[in-house]
PDB file of C-alpha atoms in Angstrom:
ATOM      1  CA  UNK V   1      72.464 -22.008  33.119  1.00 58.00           C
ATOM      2  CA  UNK V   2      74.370 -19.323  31.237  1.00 68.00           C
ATOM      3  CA  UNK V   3      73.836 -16.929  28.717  1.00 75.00           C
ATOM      4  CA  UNK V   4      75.914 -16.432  25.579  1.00 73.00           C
ATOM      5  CA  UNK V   5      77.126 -12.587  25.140  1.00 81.00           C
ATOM      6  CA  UNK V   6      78.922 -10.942  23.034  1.00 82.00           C
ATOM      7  CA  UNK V   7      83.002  -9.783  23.515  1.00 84.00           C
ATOM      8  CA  UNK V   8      83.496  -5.825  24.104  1.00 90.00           C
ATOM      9  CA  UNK V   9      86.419  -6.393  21.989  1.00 89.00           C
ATOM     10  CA  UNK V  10      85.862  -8.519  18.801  1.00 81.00           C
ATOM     11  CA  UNK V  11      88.701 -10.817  17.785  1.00 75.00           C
ATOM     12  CA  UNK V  12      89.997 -10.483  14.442  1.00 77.00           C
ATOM     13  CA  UNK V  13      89.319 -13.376  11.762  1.00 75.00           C
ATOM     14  CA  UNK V  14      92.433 -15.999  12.135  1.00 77.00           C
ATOM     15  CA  UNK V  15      93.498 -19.024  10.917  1.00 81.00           C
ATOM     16  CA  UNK V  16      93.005 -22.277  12.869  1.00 84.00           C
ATOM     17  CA  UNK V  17      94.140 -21.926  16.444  1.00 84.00           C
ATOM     18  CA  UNK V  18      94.854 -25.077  18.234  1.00 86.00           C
ATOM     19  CA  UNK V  19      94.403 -26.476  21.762  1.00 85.00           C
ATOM     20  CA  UNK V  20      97.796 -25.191  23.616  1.00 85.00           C
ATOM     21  CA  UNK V  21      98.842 -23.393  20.446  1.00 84.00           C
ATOM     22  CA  UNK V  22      99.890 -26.789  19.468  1.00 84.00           C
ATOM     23  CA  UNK V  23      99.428 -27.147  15.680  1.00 82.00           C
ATOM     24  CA  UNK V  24      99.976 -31.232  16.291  1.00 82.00           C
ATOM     25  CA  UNK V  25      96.673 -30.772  18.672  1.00 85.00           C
ATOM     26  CA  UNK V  26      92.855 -30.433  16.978  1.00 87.00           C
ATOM     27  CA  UNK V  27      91.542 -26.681  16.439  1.00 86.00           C
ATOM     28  CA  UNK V  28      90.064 -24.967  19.578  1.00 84.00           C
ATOM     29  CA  UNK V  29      89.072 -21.574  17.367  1.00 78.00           C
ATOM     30  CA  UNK V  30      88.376 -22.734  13.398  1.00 80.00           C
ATOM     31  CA  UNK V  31      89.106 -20.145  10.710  1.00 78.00           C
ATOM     32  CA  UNK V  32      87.076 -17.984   9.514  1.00 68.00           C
ATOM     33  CA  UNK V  33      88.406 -17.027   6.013  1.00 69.00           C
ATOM     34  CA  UNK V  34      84.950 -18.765   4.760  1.00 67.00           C
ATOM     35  CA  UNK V  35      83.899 -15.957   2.176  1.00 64.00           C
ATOM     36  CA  UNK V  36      80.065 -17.705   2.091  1.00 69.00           C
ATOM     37  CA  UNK V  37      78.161 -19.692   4.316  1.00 70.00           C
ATOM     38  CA  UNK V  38      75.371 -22.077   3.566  1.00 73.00           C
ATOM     39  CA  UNK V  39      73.748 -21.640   7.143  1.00 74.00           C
ATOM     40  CA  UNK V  40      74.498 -21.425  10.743  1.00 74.00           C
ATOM     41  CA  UNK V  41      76.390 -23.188  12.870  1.00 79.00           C
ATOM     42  CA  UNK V  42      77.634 -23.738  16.260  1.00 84.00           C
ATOM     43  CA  UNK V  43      80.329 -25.726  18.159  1.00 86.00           C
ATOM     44  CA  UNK V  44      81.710 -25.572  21.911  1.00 86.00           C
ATOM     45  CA  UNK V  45      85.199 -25.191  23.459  1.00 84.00           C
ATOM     46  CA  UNK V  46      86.525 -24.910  26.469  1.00 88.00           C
ATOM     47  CA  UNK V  47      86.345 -27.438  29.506  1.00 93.00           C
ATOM     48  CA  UNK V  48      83.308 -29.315  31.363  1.00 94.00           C
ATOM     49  CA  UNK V  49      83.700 -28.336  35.366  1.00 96.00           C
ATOM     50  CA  UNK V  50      82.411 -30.023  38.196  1.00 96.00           C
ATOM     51  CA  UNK V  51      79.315 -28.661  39.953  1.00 95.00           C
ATOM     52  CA  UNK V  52      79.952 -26.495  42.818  1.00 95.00           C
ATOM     53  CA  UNK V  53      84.072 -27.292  42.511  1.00 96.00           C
ATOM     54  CA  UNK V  54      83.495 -30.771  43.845  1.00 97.00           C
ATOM     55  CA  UNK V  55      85.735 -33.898  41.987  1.00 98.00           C
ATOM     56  CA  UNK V  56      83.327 -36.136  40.489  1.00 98.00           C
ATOM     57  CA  UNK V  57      83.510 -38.893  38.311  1.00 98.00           C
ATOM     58  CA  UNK V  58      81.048 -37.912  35.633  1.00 97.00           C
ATOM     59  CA  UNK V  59      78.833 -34.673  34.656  1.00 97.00           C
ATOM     60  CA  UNK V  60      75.857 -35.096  32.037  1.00 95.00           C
ATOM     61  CA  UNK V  61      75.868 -31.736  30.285  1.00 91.00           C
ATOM     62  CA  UNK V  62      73.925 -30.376  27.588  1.00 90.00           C
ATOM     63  CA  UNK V  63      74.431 -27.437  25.234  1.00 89.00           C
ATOM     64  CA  UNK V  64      72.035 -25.309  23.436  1.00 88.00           C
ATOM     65  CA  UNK V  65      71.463 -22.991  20.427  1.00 87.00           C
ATOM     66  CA  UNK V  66      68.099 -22.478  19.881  1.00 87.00           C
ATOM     67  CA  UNK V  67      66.025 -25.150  19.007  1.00 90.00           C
ATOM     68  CA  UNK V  68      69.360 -27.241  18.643  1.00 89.00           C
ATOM     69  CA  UNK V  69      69.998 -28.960  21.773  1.00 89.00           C
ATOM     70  CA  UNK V  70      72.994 -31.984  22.340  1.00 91.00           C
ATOM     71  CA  UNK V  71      73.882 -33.845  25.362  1.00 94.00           C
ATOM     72  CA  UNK V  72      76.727 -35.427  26.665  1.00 94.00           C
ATOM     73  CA  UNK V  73      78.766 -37.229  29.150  1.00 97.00           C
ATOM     74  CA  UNK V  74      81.839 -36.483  30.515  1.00 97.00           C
ATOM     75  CA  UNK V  75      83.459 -39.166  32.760  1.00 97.00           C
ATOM     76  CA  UNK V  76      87.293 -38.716  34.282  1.00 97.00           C
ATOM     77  CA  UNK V  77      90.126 -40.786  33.216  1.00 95.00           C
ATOM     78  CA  UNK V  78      89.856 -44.740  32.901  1.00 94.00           C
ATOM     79  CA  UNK V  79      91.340 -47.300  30.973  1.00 91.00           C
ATOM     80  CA  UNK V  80      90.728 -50.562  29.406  1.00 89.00           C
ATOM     81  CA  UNK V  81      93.151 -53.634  30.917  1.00 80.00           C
ATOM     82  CA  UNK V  82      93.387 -56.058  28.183  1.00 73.00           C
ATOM     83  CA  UNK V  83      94.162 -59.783  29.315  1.00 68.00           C
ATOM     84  CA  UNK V  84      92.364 -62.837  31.405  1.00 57.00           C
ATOM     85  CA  UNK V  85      91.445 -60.739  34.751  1.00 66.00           C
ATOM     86  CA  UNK V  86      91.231 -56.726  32.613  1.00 67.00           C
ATOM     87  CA  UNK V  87      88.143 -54.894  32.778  1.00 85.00           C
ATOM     88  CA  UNK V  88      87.510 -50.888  32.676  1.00 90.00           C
ATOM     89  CA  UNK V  89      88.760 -49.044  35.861  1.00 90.00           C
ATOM     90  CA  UNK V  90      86.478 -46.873  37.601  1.00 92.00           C
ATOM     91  CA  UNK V  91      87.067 -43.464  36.641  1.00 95.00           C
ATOM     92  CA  UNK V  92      89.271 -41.226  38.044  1.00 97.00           C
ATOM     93  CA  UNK V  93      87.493 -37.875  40.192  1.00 98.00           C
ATOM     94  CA  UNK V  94      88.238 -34.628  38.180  1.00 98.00           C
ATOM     95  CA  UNK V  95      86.959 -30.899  38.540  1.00 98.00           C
ATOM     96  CA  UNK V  96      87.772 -29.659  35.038  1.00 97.00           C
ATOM     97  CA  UNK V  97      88.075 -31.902  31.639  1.00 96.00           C
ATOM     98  CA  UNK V  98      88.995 -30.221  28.472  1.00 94.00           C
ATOM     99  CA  UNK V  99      86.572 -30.643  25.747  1.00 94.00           C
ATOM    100  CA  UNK V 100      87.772 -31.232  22.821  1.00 95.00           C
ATOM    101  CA  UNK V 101      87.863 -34.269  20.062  1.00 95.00           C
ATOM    102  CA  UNK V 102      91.258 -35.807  21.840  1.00 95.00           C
ATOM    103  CA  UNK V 103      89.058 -36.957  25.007  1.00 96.00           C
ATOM    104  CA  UNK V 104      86.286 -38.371  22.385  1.00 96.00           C
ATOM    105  CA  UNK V 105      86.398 -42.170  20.968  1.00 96.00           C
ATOM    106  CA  UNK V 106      88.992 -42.659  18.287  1.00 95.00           C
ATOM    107  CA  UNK V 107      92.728 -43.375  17.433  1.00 92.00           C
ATOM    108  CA  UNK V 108      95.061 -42.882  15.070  1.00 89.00           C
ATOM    109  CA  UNK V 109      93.708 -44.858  12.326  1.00 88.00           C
ATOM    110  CA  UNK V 110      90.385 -44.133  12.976  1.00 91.00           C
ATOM    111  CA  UNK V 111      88.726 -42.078  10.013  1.00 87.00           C
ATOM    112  CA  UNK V 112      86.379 -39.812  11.716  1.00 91.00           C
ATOM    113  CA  UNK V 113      88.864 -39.174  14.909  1.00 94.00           C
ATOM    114  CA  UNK V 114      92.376 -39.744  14.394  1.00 92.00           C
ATOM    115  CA  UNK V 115      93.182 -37.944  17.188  1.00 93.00           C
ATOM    116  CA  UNK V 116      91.010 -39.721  19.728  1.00 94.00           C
ATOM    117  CA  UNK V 117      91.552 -42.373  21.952  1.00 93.00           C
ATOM    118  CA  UNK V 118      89.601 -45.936  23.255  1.00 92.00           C
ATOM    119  CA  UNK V 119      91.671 -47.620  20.610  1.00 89.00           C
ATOM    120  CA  UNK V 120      95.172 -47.645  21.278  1.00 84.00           C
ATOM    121  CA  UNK V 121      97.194 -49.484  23.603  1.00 82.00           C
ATOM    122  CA  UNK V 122     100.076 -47.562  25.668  1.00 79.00           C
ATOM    123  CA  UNK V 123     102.067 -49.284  28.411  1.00 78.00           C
ATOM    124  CA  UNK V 124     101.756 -47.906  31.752  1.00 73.00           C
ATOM    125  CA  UNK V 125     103.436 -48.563  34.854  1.00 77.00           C
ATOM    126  CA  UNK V 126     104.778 -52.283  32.721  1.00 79.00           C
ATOM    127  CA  UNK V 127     100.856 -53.067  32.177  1.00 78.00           C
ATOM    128  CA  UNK V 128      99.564 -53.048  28.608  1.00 80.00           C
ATOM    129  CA  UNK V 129      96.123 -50.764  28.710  1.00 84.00           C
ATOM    130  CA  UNK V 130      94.093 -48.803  26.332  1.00 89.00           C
ATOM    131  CA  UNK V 131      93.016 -45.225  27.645  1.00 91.00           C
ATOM    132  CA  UNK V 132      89.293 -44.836  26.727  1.00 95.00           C
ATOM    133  CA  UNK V 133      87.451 -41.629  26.214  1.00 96.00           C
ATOM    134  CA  UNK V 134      86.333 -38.950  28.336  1.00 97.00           C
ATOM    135  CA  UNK V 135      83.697 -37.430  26.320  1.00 97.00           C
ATOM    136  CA  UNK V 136      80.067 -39.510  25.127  1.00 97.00           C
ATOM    137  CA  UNK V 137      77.118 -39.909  24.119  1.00 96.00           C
ATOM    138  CA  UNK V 138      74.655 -40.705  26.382  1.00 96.00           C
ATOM    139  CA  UNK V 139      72.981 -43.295  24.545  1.00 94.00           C
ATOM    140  CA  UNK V 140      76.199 -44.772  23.924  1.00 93.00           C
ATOM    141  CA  UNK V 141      77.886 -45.192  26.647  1.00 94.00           C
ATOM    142  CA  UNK V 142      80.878 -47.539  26.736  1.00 92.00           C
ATOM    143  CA  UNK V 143      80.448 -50.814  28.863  1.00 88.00           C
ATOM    144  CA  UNK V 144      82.766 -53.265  27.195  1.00 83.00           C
ATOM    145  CA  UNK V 145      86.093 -53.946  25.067  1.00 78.00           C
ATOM    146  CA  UNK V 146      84.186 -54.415  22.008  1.00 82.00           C
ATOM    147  CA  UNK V 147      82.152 -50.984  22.258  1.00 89.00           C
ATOM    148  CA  UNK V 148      83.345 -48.960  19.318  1.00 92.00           C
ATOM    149  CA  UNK V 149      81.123 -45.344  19.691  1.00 94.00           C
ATOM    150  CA  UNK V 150      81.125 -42.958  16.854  1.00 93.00           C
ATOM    151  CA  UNK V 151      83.082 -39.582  18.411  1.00 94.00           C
ATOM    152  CA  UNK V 152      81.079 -37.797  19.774  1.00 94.00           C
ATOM    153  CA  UNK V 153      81.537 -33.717  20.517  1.00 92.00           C
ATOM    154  CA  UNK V 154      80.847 -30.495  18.866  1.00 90.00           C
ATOM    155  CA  UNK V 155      83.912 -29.255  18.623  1.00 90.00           C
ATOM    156  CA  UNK V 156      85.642 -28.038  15.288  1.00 88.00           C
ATOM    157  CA  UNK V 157      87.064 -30.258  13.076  1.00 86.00           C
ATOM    158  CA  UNK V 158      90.128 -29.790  11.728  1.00 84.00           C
ATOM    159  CA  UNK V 159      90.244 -28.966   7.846  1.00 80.00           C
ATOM    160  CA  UNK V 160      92.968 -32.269   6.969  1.00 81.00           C
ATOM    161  CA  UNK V 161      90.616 -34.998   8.487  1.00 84.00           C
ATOM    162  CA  UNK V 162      89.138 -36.863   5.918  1.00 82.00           C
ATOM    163  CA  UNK V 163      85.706 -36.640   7.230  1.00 80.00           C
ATOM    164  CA  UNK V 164      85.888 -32.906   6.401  1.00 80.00           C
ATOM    165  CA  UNK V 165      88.140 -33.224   3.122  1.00 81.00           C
ATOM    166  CA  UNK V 166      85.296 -35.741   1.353  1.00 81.00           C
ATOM    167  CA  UNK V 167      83.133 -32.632   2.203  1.00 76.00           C
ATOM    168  CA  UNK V 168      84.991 -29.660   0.664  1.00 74.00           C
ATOM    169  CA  UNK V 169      84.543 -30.138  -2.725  1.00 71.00           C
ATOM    170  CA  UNK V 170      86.189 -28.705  -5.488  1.00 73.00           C
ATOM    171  CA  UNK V 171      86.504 -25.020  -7.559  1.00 73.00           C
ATOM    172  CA  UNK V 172      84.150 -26.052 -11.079  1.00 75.00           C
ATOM    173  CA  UNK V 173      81.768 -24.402 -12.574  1.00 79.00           C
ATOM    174  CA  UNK V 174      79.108 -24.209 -10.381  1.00 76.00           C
ATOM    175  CA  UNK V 175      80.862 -22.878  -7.460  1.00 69.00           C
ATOM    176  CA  UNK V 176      82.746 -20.211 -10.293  1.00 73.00           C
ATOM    177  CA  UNK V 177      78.842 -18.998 -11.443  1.00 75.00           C
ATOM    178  CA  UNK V 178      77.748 -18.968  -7.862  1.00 67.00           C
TER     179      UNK V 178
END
């Protein structure tokens, strides 16, 4: 258990900063140009850790702001095997897992996370597999090849994602009086 402080050194507003200052990556710090906003809110970054430095497979975590409390699961690496005798591996043993909305359920056509994965094959080592997620809910957990979670995280969401575009709105006359 941890306690939020503040910096000794506040950072200066920015634009979007992505994961690995890669701007092909999803946003690690959001912008915040927003002149006005409605209400609060809060997201997490950074990476889920193994207790005590010890590889695991999987870490339930839970964040909290207040009265606004999540949950989640993070399990290491596995994949989906497609074919007659495929199944999901057991997970790989990690000590730190980036959170972010990569490691969450999604793929490239996938509205709400384009930039996820559970849904897209890659070949590896001459074997056709799909790499499922690292981050989820824990009421949702996947078990099977025909699982499709929403993504789950509270990260930022990039600005370009449709999920946020149908949400921005537009310049009329309301927002011009406001």
């Amino acid at each position: 258990r941890g306690e939020c402080t503040l910096a000794v050194v506040q950072a200066l507003p920015t634009g979007d900063v992505h994961h690995e200052d890669d701007a092909e990556r999803t946003v690690w710090y959001p912008s915040d140009f927003a002149p006005v906003k409605s209400r609060a809110e809060w997201m997490l970054t950074g990476s889920c850790f193994a207790p005590r430095g010890v590889p695991t497979e999987a870490v339930w975590a839970a964040a909290q702001v207040g009265p606004s409390y999540k949950r989640l699961v993070v399990v290491g690496d596995r994949e989906y095997e497609p074919g007659l005798f495929g199944g999901i591996t057991s997970p790989r043993k990690f000590v730190s897992m980036p959170l972010c909305w990569e490691r969450s359920f999604g793929g490239a056509k996938h509205k709400q996370n384009p930039a996820g994965c559970g849904m897209n094959k890659r070949e590896v080592d001459g074997r056709s597999v799909v790499a499922l997620p690292n981050i989820e809910k824990p009421d949702a957990l996947i078990s099977g090849r025909r699982d499709r979670p929403e993504p789950y995280g509270m990260f930022p969401v990039p600005i370009m994602w449709p999920e946020r575009i149908k949400k921005a709105g537009s310049y009329g006359k309301r927002w011009l009086n406001f």
